Coordinates of C-alpha atoms in Angstrom, one line a residue:
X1 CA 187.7 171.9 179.5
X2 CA 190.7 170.1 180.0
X3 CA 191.9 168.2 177.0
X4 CA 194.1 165.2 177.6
X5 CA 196.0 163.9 174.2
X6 CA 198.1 161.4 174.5
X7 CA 200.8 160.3 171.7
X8 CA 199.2 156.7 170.7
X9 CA 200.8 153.1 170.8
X10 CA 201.5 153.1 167.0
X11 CA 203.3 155.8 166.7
X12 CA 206.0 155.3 169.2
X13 CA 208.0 152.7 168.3
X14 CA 207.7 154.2 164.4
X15 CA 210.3 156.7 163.0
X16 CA 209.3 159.3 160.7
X17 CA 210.5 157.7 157.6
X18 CA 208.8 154.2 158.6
X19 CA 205.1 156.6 159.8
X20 CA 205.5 158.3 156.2
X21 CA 205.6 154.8 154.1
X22 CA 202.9 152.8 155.9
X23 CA 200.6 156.1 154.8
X24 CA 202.1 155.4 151.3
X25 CA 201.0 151.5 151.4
X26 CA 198.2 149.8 151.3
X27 CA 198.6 146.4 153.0
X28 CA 195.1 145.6 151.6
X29 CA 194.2 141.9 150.8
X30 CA 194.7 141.3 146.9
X31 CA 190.8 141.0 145.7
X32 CA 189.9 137.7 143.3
X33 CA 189.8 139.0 139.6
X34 CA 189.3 143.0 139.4
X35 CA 191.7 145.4 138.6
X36 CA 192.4 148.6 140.3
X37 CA 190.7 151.5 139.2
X38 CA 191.6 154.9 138.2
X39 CA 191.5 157.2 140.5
X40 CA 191.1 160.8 139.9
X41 CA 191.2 162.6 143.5
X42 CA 188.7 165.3 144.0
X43 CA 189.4 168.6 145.6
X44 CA 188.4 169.8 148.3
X45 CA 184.7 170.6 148.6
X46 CA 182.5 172.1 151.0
X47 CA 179.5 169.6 151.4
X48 CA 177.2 172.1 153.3
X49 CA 176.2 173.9 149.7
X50 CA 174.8 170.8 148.9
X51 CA 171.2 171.7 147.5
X52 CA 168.7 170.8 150.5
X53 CA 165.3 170.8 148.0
X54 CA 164.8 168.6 144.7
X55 CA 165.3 170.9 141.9
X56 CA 162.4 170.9 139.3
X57 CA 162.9 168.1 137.2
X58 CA 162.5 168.3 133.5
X59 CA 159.0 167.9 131.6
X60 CA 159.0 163.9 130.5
X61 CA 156.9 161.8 128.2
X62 CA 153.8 159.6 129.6
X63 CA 154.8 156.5 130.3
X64 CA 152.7 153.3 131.2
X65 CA 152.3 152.7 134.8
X66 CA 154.6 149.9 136.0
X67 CA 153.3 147.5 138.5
X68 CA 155.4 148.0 141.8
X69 CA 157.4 145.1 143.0
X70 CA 155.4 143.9 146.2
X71 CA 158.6 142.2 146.9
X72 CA 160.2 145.6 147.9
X73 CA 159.3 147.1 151.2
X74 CA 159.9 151.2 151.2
X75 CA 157.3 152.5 153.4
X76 CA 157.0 151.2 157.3
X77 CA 154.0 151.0 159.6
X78 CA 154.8 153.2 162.8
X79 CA 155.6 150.4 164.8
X80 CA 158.3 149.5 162.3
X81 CA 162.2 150.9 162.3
X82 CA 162.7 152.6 158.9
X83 CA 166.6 151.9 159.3
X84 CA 166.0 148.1 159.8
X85 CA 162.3 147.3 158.6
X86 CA 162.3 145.2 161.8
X87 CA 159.3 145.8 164.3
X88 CA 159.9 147.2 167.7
X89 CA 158.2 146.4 170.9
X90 CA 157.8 150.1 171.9
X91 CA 156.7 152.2 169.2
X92 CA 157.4 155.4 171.1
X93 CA 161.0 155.0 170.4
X94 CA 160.7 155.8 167.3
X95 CA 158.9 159.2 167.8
X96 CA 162.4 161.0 168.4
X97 CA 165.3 161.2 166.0
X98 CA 168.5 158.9 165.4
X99 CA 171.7 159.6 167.5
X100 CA 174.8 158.9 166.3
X101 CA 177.9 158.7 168.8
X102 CA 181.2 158.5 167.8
X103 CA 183.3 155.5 169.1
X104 CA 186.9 154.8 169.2
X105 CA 188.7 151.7 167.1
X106 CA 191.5 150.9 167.5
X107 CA 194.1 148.1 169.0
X108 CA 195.4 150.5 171.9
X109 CA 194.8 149.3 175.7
X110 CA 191.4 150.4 176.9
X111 CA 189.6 150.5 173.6
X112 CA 188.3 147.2 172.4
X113 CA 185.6 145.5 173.0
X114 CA 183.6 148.5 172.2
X115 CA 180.2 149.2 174.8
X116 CA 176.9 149.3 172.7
X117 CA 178.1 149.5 169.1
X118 CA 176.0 145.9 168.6
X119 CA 172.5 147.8 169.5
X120 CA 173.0 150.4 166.5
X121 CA 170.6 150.3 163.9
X122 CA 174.0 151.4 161.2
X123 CA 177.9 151.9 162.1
X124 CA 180.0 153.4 159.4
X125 CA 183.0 152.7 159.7
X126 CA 185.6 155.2 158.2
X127 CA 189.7 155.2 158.0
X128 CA 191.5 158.2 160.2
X129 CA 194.2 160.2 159.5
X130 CA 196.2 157.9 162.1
X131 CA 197.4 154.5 160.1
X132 CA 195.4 151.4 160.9
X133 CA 193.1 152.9 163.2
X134 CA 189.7 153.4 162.1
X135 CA 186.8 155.4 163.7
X136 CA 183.1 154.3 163.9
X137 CA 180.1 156.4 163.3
X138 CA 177.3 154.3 165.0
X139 CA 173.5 155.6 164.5
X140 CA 171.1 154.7 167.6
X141 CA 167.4 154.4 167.0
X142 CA 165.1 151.7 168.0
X143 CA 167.4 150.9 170.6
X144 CA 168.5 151.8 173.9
X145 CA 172.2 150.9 174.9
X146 CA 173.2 152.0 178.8
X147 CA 176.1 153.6 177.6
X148 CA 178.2 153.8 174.5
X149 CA 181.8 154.4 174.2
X150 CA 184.8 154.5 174.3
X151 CA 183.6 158.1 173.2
X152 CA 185.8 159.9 171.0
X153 CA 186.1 162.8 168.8
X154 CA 184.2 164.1 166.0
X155 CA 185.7 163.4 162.5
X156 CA 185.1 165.5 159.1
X157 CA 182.5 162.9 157.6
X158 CA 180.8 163.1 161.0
X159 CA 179.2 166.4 159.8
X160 CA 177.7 164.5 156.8
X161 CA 175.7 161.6 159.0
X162 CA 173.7 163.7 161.0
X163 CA 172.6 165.1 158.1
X164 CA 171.9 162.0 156.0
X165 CA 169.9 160.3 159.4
X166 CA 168.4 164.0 160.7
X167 CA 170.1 163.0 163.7
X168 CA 172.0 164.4 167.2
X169 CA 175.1 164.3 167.2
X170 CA 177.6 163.0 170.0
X171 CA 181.4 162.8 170.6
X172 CA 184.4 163.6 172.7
X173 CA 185.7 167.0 171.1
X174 CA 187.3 167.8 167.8
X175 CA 189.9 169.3 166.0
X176 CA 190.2 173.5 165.2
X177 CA 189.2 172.7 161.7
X178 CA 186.5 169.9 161.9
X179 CA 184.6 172.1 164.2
X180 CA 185.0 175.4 162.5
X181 CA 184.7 174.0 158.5
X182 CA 182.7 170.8 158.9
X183 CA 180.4 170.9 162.2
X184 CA 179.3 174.8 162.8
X185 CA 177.9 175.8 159.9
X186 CA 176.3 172.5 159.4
X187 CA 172.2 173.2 160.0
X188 CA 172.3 170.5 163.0
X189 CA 174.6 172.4 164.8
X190 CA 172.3 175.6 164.5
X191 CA 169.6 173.6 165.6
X192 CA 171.4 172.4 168.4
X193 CA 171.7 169.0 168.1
X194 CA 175.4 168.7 168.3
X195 CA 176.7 167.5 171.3
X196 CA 180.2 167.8 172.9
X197 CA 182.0 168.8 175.8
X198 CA 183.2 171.6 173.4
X199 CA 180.0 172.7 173.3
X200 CA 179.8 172.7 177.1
X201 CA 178.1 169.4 177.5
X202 CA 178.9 167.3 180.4
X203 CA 177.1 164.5 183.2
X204 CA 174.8 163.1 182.5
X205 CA 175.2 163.0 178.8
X206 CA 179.5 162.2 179.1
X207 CA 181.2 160.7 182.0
X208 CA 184.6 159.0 182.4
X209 CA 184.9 155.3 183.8
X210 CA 187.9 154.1 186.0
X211 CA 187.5 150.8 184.0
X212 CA 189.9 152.1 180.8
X213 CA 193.1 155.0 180.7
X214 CA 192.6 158.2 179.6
X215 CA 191.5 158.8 176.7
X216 CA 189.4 156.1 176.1
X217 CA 187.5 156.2 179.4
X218 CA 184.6 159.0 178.2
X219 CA 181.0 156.9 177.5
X220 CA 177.9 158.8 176.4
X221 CA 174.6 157.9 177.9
X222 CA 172.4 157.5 174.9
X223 CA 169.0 158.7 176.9
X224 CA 170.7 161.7 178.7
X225 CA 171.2 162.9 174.8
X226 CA 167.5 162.2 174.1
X227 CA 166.1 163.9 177.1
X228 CA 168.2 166.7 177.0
X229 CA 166.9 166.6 173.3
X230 CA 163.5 166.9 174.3
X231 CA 163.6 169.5 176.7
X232 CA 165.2 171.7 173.9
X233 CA 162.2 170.6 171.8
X234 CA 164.5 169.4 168.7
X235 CA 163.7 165.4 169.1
X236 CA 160.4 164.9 167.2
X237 CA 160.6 162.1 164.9
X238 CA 162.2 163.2 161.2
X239 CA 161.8 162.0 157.7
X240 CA 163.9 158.8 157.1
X241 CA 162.7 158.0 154.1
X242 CA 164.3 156.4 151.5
X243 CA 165.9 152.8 152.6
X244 CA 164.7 149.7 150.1
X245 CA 163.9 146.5 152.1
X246 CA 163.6 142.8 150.7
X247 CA 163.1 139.7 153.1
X248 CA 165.0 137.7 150.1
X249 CA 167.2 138.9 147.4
X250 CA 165.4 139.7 144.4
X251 CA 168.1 139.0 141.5
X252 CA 171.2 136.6 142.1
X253 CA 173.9 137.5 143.9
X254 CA 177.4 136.2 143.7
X255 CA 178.2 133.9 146.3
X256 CA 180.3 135.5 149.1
X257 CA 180.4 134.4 152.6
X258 CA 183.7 135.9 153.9
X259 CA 184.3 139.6 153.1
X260 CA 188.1 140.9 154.1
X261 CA 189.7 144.4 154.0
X262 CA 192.1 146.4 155.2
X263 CA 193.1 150.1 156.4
X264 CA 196.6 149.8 156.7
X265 CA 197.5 147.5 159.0
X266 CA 194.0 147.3 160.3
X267 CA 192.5 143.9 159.1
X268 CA 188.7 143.4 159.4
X269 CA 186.9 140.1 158.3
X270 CA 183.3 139.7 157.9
X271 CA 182.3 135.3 158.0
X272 CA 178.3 135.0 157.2
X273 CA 176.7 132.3 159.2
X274 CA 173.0 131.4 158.3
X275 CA 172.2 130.1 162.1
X276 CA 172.8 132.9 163.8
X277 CA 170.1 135.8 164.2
X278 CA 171.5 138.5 166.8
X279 CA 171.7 141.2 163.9
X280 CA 168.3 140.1 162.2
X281 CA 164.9 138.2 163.4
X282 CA 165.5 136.5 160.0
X283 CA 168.5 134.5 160.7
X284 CA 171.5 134.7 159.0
X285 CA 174.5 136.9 160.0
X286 CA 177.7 138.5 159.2
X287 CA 180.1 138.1 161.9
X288 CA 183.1 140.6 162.4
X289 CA 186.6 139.8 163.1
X290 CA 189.4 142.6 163.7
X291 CA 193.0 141.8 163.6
X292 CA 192.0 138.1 163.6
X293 CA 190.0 138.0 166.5
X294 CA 186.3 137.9 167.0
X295 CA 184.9 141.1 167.8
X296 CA 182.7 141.4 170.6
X297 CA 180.1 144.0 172.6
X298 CA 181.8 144.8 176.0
X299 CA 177.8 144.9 177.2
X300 CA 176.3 141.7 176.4
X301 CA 179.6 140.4 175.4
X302 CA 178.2 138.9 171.6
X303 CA 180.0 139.4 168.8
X304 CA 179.5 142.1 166.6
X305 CA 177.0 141.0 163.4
X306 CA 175.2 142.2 160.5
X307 CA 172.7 141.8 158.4
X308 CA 173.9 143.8 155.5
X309 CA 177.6 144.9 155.3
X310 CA 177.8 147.5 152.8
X311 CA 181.1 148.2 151.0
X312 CA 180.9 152.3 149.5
X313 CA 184.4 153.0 147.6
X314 CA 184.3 157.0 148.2
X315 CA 186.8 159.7 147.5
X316 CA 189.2 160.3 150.3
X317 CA 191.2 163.8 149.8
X318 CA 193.7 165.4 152.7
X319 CA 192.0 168.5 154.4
X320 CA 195.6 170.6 155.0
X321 CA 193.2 173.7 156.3
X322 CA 193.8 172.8 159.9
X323 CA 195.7 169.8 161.5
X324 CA 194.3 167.0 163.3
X325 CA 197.0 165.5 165.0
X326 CA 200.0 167.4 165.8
X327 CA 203.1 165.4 167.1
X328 CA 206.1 167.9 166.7
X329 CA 207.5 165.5 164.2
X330 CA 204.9 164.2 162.5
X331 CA 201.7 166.0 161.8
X332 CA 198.4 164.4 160.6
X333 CA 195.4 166.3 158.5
X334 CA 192.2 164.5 158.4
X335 CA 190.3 163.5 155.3
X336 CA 187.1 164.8 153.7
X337 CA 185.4 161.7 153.0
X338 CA 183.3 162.6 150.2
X339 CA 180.2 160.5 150.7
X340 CA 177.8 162.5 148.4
X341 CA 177.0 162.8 144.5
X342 CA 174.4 161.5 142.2
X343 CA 176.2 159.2 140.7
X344 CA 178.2 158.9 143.9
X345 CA 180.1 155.5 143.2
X346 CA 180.7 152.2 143.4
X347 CA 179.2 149.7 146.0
X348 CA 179.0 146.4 147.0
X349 CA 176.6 145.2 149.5
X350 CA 177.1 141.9 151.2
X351 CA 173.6 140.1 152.5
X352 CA 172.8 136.3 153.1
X353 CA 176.1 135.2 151.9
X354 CA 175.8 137.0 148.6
X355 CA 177.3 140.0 147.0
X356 CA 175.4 142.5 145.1
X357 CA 177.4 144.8 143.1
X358 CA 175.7 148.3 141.9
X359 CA 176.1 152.1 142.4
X360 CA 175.5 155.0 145.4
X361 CA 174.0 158.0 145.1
X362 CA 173.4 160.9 147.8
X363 CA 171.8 163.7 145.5
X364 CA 171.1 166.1 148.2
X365 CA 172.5 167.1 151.3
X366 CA 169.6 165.8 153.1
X367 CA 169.1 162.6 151.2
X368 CA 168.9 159.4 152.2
X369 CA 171.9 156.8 150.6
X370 CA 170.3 155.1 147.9
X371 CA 171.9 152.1 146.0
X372 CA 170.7 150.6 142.6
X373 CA 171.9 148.1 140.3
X374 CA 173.5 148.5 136.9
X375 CA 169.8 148.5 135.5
X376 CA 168.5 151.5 137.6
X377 CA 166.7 149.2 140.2
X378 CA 167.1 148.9 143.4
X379 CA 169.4 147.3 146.0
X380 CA 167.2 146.4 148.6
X381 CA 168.8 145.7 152.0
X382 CA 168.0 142.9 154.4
X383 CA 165.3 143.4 157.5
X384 CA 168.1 144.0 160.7
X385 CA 171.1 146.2 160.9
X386 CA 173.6 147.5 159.0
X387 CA 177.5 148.3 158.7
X388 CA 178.8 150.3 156.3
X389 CA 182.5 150.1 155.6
X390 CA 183.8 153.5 153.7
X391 CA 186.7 152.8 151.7
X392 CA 188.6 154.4 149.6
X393 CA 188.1 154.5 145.4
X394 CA 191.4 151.8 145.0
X395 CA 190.4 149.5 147.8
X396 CA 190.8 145.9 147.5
X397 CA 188.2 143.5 148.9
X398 CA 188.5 140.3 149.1
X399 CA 185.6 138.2 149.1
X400 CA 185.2 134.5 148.8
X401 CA 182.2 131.9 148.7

């Protein structure tokens, strides 16, 4: 295979001294009254020993039965998405699993607007070793996107999602050490449901465009993926259980209807607007901005919305193990983003122009994200899509009403 890597737009007008201080700084936006916690980095773990089975749980009292919240929707007909709680018109596409595809992010020629990211069902969204440029995770279900792209390569948390969503897996390549630590001994790889040209995957599944340069030209046909899928007999319909829905919030939120971070230099705004309903038959969206301008699908050409935007402060710790970009100069390790534990963290998730502040949790390796209140209860999410921003522990986030 040939592999085409090309020394990015950010880094060469930068010297050295000037690369190694903007991965010192934050540049964040200063949040509204809450302090900055302490952070006590985690080392280096290897996720995949992650129990995969509920342990036995320990004998407890009798307690009186308590009436379930009909408010709270946790089990879905089979004409409903489990990811969205939204109905689809053709239940058959939900009798195969989730694909997630990796897509580039960042403010180089070629890259932005992004093709198909708006038809995801979830899109983490995750800094990279390179600063200011982040790298979306998107996760494909109910719908059916032409192509998706640009395609680009596999990342360490990108052996976590599949796992989380029982999904395939899809993206441009990857590093010596994400592939031999994080995405070959992962039980989706074994299975086969890792897809890359470094596996020897190629058309239809992964073809270049003349409409971008290299690298950002490589697109992955979603329904290539799921056929080839099927024919290998590893796309029947998994468990996604888990995911808490609510139509309405069910305790008060704080009024927030803009939401604004940082990675770096990367600035990303998210403005609710209760009139529009592109990421929810509800009504009411969050609409994304990046680097100050509105954010768009290069498909349909709408801007990027969501119904729930989902703020996780998890652990970031420096992989040194195997390099990720190599420069001559100035070399670049990627980060274990450590998006499991039970109590995982902190959260903050963002839903008809309110913010709900609680906890995450991700007990097993195959678990499903789980978020809850300071009470125990839980979070639920609103009916349509979701985006998921993964920060790190000190992050600021600004929100306003």
């Amino acid at each position: 295979m040939l592999c085409v890597r090309l020394v990015p737009q950010w880094l060469r007008p930068i010297s050295l001294a000037l690369l190694v201080a903007l991965s010192a700084c934050g540049g964040s936006p200063q949040p509204d009254s809450t302090d900055r916690p302490t952070v006590t980095p985690r080392p280096i773990l290897n996720p995949t020993n992650l129990p995969t089975t509920t342990p036995p749980a320990p004998i407890a009292p009798v307690t009186p039965t308590v009436t379930p919240d009909i408010r709270l929707v946790a089990t879905f007909a089979p004409d409903v998405d489990p990811l969205t709680d939204e109905k689809v018109d053709d239940p058959s596409l939900l009798d195969r699993r989730p694909l997630e595809i990796v897509i580039a992010n960042s403010n180089e020629r070629g890259v932005r607007p992004q093709s198909g990211a708006s038809y995801a069902d979830w899109v983490f969204e995750h800094e990279t070793e390179a600063p200011g440029i982040t790298r979306w995770g998107a996760i494909f279900y109910s719908r059916e996107p032409s192509r998706v792209g640009s395609d680009r390569s596999c990342r360490i948390i990108d052996g976590e999602l599949p796992a989380i969503f029982k999904s395939l897996l899809a993206c441009s390549g990857m590093s010596g050490g994400t592939r031999e630590y994080y995405i070959k001994p992962t039980e989706f790889y074994k299975e086969g449901r890792a897809y890359s040209p470094d596996f020897g995957n190629g058309a239809p599944m992964f073809f270049r465009t003349d409409t971008a340069p290299l690298p950002h030209n490589m697109f992955v046909n979603p329904q290539a993926v799921w056929d080839d899928a099927t024919q290998k007999g590893i796309n029947a319909r998994p468990d996604l259980s888990g995911l808490v829905f609510a139509t309405t919030p069910i305790t008060p939120g704080r009024p927030a209807g803009d939401v604004q971070l940082a990675y770096h230099a990367a600035q990303i705004e998210w403005k609710y607007d209760a009139n529009v309903n592109t990421c929810s038959t509800r009504g009411g969206c969050y609409l994304r901005w990046s680097d100050g301008v509105a954010h768009t699908d290069a498909l349909n050409n709408q801007q990027l919305s969501a119904a729930n935007v989902i703020v996780v402060y998890v652990n970031y710790v420096e992989d040194k193990r195997y390099l990720e970009e190599d420069y001559g100069a100035v070399k670049l390790f990627g980060f274990q983003i450590q998006l499991w534990g039970d109590p995982g963290g902190r959260v903050q998730i963002f839903r008809d122009g309110q913010v709900f502040d609680g906890s995450w949790n991700r007990p097993l390796r195959d678990s499903m994200l789980q978020f809850r209140d300071a009470s125990g209860q839980p979070i639920p999410l609103k009916p349509g899509n979701t985006w998921v921003q993964l920060v790190r522990l000190d992050a600021q986030v600004q929100t306003t009403p």
